[in-house]
Tab-separated table of C-alpha atoms and ligand atoms in Angstrom:
chain	number	residue	atom	x	y	z
P	14	MET	CA	-0.004	0.698	-0.329
P	15	THR	CA	2.854	2.272	0.842
P	16	ASP	CA	5.216	3.571	-1.990
P	17	PRO	CA	9.085	4.058	-1.713
P	18	ARG	CA	9.064	7.193	-0.246
P	19	THR	CA	7.274	7.054	2.319
P	20	ASP	CA	8.650	4.101	3.787
P	21	GLU	CA	12.003	5.988	3.819
P	22	LEU	CA	10.377	8.794	5.559
P	23	ALA	CA	9.065	6.540	7.606
P	24	ASP	CA	12.352	4.649	8.556
P	25	ARG	CA	14.036	8.038	8.983
P	26	LEU	CA	11.365	9.634	11.277
P	27	ALA	CA	11.254	5.900	13.471
P	28	ALA	CA	15.291	6.877	13.356
P	29	THR	CA	15.284	10.364	14.765
P	30	ARG	CA	12.603	9.836	17.197
P	31	GLU	CA	15.556	7.620	18.508
P	32	ARG	CA	17.960	9.834	18.131
P	33	LEU	CA	15.333	11.997	20.919
P	34	ASP	CA	15.034	9.154	22.798
P	35	ALA	CA	18.371	8.895	23.453
P	36	ALA	CA	19.595	12.319	23.667
P	37	ARG	CA	16.763	12.299	26.382
P	38	ALA	CA	17.837	9.189	28.104
P	39	ALA	CA	21.195	10.727	28.267
P	40	ALA	CA	20.589	14.069	29.311
P	41	GLY	CA	17.659	12.005	32.329
P	42	ARG	CA	15.220	14.210	31.170
P	43	THR	CA	12.092	12.474	31.230
P	44	GLU	CA	9.751	14.770	29.660
P	45	GLU	CA	8.770	14.799	25.363
P	46	VAL	CA	10.446	17.596	22.964
P	47	ASP	CA	8.666	18.247	20.480
P	48	LEU	CA	9.320	17.474	16.514
P	49	VAL	CA	8.747	19.944	13.716
P	50	VAL	CA	9.915	18.268	11.259
P	51	VAL	CA	10.795	20.913	8.566
P	52	THR	CA	9.519	20.523	5.023
P	53	LYS	CA	10.831	23.161	3.310
P	54	PHE	CA	12.282	23.563	-0.348
P	55	HIS	CA	10.208	19.818	-0.618
P	56	PRO	CA	7.305	19.154	-1.916
P	57	VAL	CA	4.053	19.318	-0.905
P	58	ALA	CA	3.477	15.163	-1.617
P	59	ASP	CA	6.144	14.597	0.823
P	60	VAL	CA	3.995	16.886	3.257
P	61	ILE	CA	1.305	14.643	2.823
P	62	ARG	CA	3.080	11.072	3.186
P	63	LEU	CA	4.516	12.835	6.158
P	64	ALA	CA	0.856	13.829	7.890
P	65	ARG	CA	-0.302	10.673	6.662
P	66	LEU	CA	2.391	8.985	9.202
P	67	GLY	CA	0.974	11.115	11.965
P	68	VAL	CA	3.098	14.219	11.925
P	69	ARG	CA	1.870	16.898	13.995
P	70	ASP	CA	4.205	19.837	13.863
P	71	LEU	CA	5.650	20.659	10.372
P	72	GLY	CA	7.747	23.933	8.832
P	73	GLU	CA	8.623	25.913	6.459
P	74	ASN	CA	10.838	28.569	6.357
P	75	ARG	CA	10.309	31.006	2.875
P	76	VAL	CA	6.387	32.556	2.726
P	77	GLN	CA	5.379	32.125	-0.499
P	78	GLU	CA	6.411	28.875	-0.354
P	79	ALA	CA	4.638	28.044	2.106
P	80	ALA	CA	1.316	29.195	1.598
P	81	ALA	CA	0.963	27.313	-1.132
P	82	LYS	CA	1.512	24.144	0.961
P	83	VAL	CA	-0.635	24.426	3.409
P	84	ALA	CA	-3.504	25.558	0.514
P	85	ASP	CA	-2.169	21.995	-1.495
P	86	LEU	CA	-2.549	20.213	1.862
P	87	ALA	CA	-6.063	21.441	2.327
P	88	ALA	CA	-7.119	21.293	-1.074
P	89	ALA	CA	-5.493	17.665	-1.481
P	90	ASP	CA	-7.145	16.364	1.906
P	91	ALA	CA	-9.336	19.064	4.173
P	92	ASP	CA	-9.360	16.208	7.858
P	93	LEU	CA	-5.745	15.581	6.966
P	94	ALA	CA	-5.250	18.972	6.319
P	95	THR	CA	-6.324	19.635	10.110
P	96	THR	CA	-4.275	17.512	12.011
P	97	VAL	CA	-1.017	19.345	10.956
P	98	ARG	CA	0.408	22.837	12.513
P	99	TRP	CA	1.977	25.139	10.765
P	100	ASN	CA	5.492	25.949	12.178
P	101	MET	CA	7.492	29.242	11.228
P	102	VAL	CA	11.247	28.882	11.529
P	103	GLY	CA	12.397	30.672	9.303
P	104	ASN	CA	13.647	34.760	8.324
P	105	ILE	CA	10.854	37.719	8.470
P	106	GLN	CA	10.002	40.395	6.641
P	107	SER	CA	8.000	42.701	8.239
P	108	ASN	CA	5.534	43.474	5.711
P	109	LYS	CA	4.636	39.460	5.150
P	110	ALA	CA	4.700	39.272	8.649
P	111	VAL	CA	0.674	39.551	8.231
P	112	ALA	CA	0.426	37.174	5.424
P	113	VAL	CA	2.349	34.292	7.788
P	114	ALA	CA	-0.056	34.706	10.585
P	115	GLY	CA	-2.920	34.176	8.206
P	116	TRP	CA	-1.357	30.320	8.064
P	117	ALA	CA	0.960	29.493	10.849
P	118	ASP	CA	0.817	27.984	14.175
P	119	ARG	CA	3.572	28.875	15.791
P	120	VAL	CA	6.822	31.729	14.497
P	121	HIS	CA	9.537	30.462	15.764
P	122	SER	CA	11.466	33.918	14.139
P	123	VAL	CA	10.094	37.001	15.634
P	124	HIS	CA	13.002	39.543	15.521
P	125	SER	CA	11.766	43.286	15.495
P	126	VAL	CA	8.842	44.637	17.237
P	127	LYS	CA	7.785	45.135	13.616
P	128	VAL	CA	7.014	41.915	12.940
P	129	ALA	CA	5.349	40.875	15.649
P	130	ARG	CA	3.335	44.093	14.822
P	131	GLY	CA	2.400	41.988	11.485
P	132	LEU	CA	1.861	39.104	13.353
P	133	ASP	CA	-0.566	40.579	15.871
P	134	ARG	CA	-2.929	42.317	12.789
P	135	GLY	CA	-2.897	38.905	10.756
P	136	ARG	CA	-3.733	36.902	14.091
P	137	ALA	CA	-6.007	39.186	14.954
P	138	ARG	CA	-7.771	40.200	11.106
P	139	LEU	CA	-8.064	36.266	11.192
P	140	ALA	CA	-10.112	35.865	14.847
P	141	ASP	CA	-12.479	38.382	14.169
P	142	GLU	CA	-13.068	36.210	10.670
P	143	ASN	CA	-13.040	32.473	13.159
P	144	ASP	CA	-14.544	31.941	15.836
P	145	GLY	CA	-11.768	30.132	18.867
P	146	VAL	CA	-8.926	31.654	16.761
P	147	GLY	CA	-6.598	32.374	20.377
P	148	PRO	CA	-3.551	34.540	20.026
P	149	LEU	CA	-0.650	33.246	18.603
P	150	PRO	CA	2.425	31.876	19.988
P	151	VAL	CA	5.331	33.141	18.790
P	152	LEU	CA	9.007	32.510	19.509
P	153	LEU	CA	11.979	35.223	19.506
P	154	GLN	CA	14.529	34.106	17.979
P	155	LEU	CA	18.341	34.945	19.419
P	156	SER	CA	21.430	35.692	16.990
P	157	LEU	CA	23.711	34.971	19.641
P	158	ASP	CA	27.482	36.487	17.835
P	159	GLY	CA	25.127	39.915	17.461
P	160	ASP	CA	25.127	38.942	13.447
P	161	THR	CA	21.597	39.886	12.462
P	162	SER	CA	22.014	39.603	8.963
P	163	ARG	CA	21.075	35.715	10.096
P	164	GLY	CA	17.929	36.496	12.045
P	165	GLY	CA	17.103	36.927	15.547
P	166	VAL	CA	18.423	39.959	17.900
P	167	THR	CA	20.209	40.414	20.532
P	168	ARG	CA	20.327	39.494	23.754
P	169	GLU	CA	20.773	43.269	25.061
P	170	ASP	CA	18.105	44.341	22.963
P	171	LEU	CA	15.884	40.427	23.487
P	172	PRO	CA	13.960	42.313	26.683
P	173	ALA	CA	12.267	44.852	25.287
P	174	LEU	CA	11.322	42.927	22.459
P	175	ALA	CA	9.731	40.599	24.909
P	176	ASP	CA	8.122	43.328	26.596
P	177	HIS	CA	6.285	44.328	23.428
P	178	VAL	CA	5.366	40.845	22.273
P	179	ALA	CA	4.137	40.122	25.856
P	180	GLY	CA	1.583	43.706	25.608
P	181	LEU	CA	0.239	42.088	21.747
P	182	GLU	CA	-3.175	41.222	22.561
P	183	HIS	CA	-3.054	38.501	19.613
P	184	LEU	CA	0.327	37.210	19.982
P	185	ARG	CA	1.457	34.953	23.238
P	186	LEU	CA	5.124	34.881	24.050
P	187	ALA	CA	6.147	31.067	24.136
P	188	GLY	CA	10.084	31.063	24.315
P	189	LEU	CA	12.504	31.207	22.912
P	190	MET	CA	14.491	30.321	19.238
P	191	VAL	CA	18.048	30.210	18.746
P	192	VAL	CA	20.152	29.048	16.353
P	193	PRO	CA	24.099	28.862	16.944
P	194	PRO	CA	26.432	30.444	14.618
P	195	LEU	CA	28.894	28.629	12.244
P	196	GLU	CA	31.847	29.146	15.112
P	197	GLY	CA	32.114	27.809	17.585
P	198	GLU	CA	30.741	24.546	19.848
P	199	ALA	CA	27.285	24.162	19.578
P	200	ALA	CA	27.259	23.175	22.971
P	201	THR	CA	28.628	25.557	24.088
P	202	HIS	CA	25.684	27.929	22.084
P	203	PHE	CA	23.309	26.102	22.337
P	204	ALA	CA	24.786	26.260	27.294
P	205	ASP	CA	24.814	29.868	26.927
P	206	ALA	CA	21.084	30.047	24.903
P	207	ALA	CA	20.019	28.446	27.357
P	208	GLU	CA	20.499	30.677	29.875
P	209	VAL	CA	19.444	33.594	27.695
P	210	ALA	CA	16.411	31.427	27.499
P	211	SER	CA	15.985	31.445	30.978
P	212	GLY	CA	16.606	34.748	32.280
P	213	LEU	CA	13.850	35.266	29.759
P	214	ARG	CA	11.628	33.194	31.465
P	215	ARG	CA	11.980	34.790	34.328
P	216	ALA	CA	10.765	37.749	33.373
P	217	HIS	CA	7.997	35.953	31.411
P	218	PRO	CA	6.322	32.703	33.182
P	219	GLY	CA	4.655	31.031	30.202
P	220	ALA	CA	7.770	31.409	27.433
P	221	THR	CA	8.880	27.800	28.713
P	222	GLU	CA	9.774	27.144	25.158
P	223	PHE	CA	13.206	26.591	23.812
P	224	SER	CA	13.693	25.802	20.704
P	225	ALA	CA	17.158	24.659	19.936
P	226	GLY	CA	18.692	21.898	17.890
P	227	MET	CA	18.389	20.309	13.840
P	228	SER	CA	19.334	17.685	12.263
P	229	GLY	CA	22.424	17.884	12.741
P	230	ASP	CA	23.628	19.110	16.517
P	231	LEU	CA	19.922	17.863	18.348
P	232	GLU	CA	22.095	15.585	20.593
P	233	ALA	CA	24.137	18.770	22.118
P	234	ALA	CA	20.376	21.456	21.965
P	235	ILE	CA	18.406	18.534	23.967
P	236	ALA	CA	21.154	18.034	26.587
P	237	ALA	CA	20.465	22.126	27.263
P	238	GLY	CA	17.351	21.709	28.347
P	239	SER	CA	15.044	22.155	23.953
P	240	THR	CA	11.885	21.734	24.308
P	241	CYS	CA	11.489	21.388	20.371
P	242	VAL	CA	13.896	20.343	17.870
P	243	ARG	CA	14.060	21.715	14.627
P	244	VAL	CA	14.824	18.837	11.810
P	245	GLY	CA	14.856	18.605	8.367
P	246	THR	CA	17.501	16.712	6.073
P	247	ALA	CA	17.810	13.598	8.375
P	248	ILE	CA	13.921	12.757	7.718
P	249	LEU	CA	13.873	14.266	4.329
P	250	GLY	CA	17.132	14.033	3.089
P	251	PRO	CA	19.271	16.659	0.846
P	252	ARG	CA	17.273	19.569	-0.335
P	253	PRO	CA	16.258	19.741	-3.731
P	254	VAL	CA	17.949	22.908	-5.271
P	255	VAL	CA	15.896	25.242	-7.215
W	301	PLP	C1	15.919	24.561	7.258
W	301	PLP	C2	15.970	25.332	8.915
W	301	PLP	C3	16.104	23.622	9.756
W	301	PLP	C4	16.588	22.026	9.835
W	301	PLP	O1	17.545	22.519	9.545
W	301	PLP	P1	17.588	20.644	9.136
W	301	PLP	O2	19.841	21.049	9.348
W	301	PLP	O3	17.778	20.446	7.013
W	301	PLP	O4	17.732	19.654	9.931
W	301	PLP	C5	16.228	23.653	11.380
W	301	PLP	N1	15.513	25.898	11.580
W	301	PLP	C6	15.501	26.662	10.498
W	301	PLP	C7	15.412	28.027	11.229
W	301	PLP	C8	16.095	26.275	8.705
W	301	PLP	O5	15.768	27.351	8.261
């Protein structure tokens, strides 16, 4: 009944879940860690396969591609579409933020007040049109090395951004996200980010999520306290060149 690609995705998904379990055991952690499967650059056919395999959290990093996939999934199988949560993990231009709120169920990559305001406005629009739309959970993306061209807010600017987001009616400040700088040890960067995440949690007790770890470094992230890993390549294979 299954095609070879579905078998491949199922095998890699199982292998990734084993890595997560082993990393949690090694870190002495018993609580679940969210797995966001990052489907960017891969076709909606893979999204459908993953959703049928029971994947709940899907991740995208480009606005247009994501919106098209969300629509294609709903058109292909409306019931299946209700079983997934879409996570925006990529850099958001402030003029695209309203659009992101049109499809995202959680946003990991808020880096500025402008982006936060756009998301808030977009979510307000959705709430006007549909009953039962609550605040959008958002994470602030931390730039550890201060090179904000790779996305994120500096640790100096983070507290003010957090206070601003916490005051927006249609957003819920859920936590911190980090992509470690290329230079240096991932483990050191994750430990550093975890400190910032606990500082954020002290100021905003609801900001409990710490989104850290990708295909190559999820063990180090879980050791540092990650509550959510974002995995693409280890499950879907190399991204097609476009
Ligand atoms: C692409 C991407 C990922 C997934 O990376 P892999 O190395 O393929 O697992 C995770 N987080 C963000 C922000 C990404 O853009």
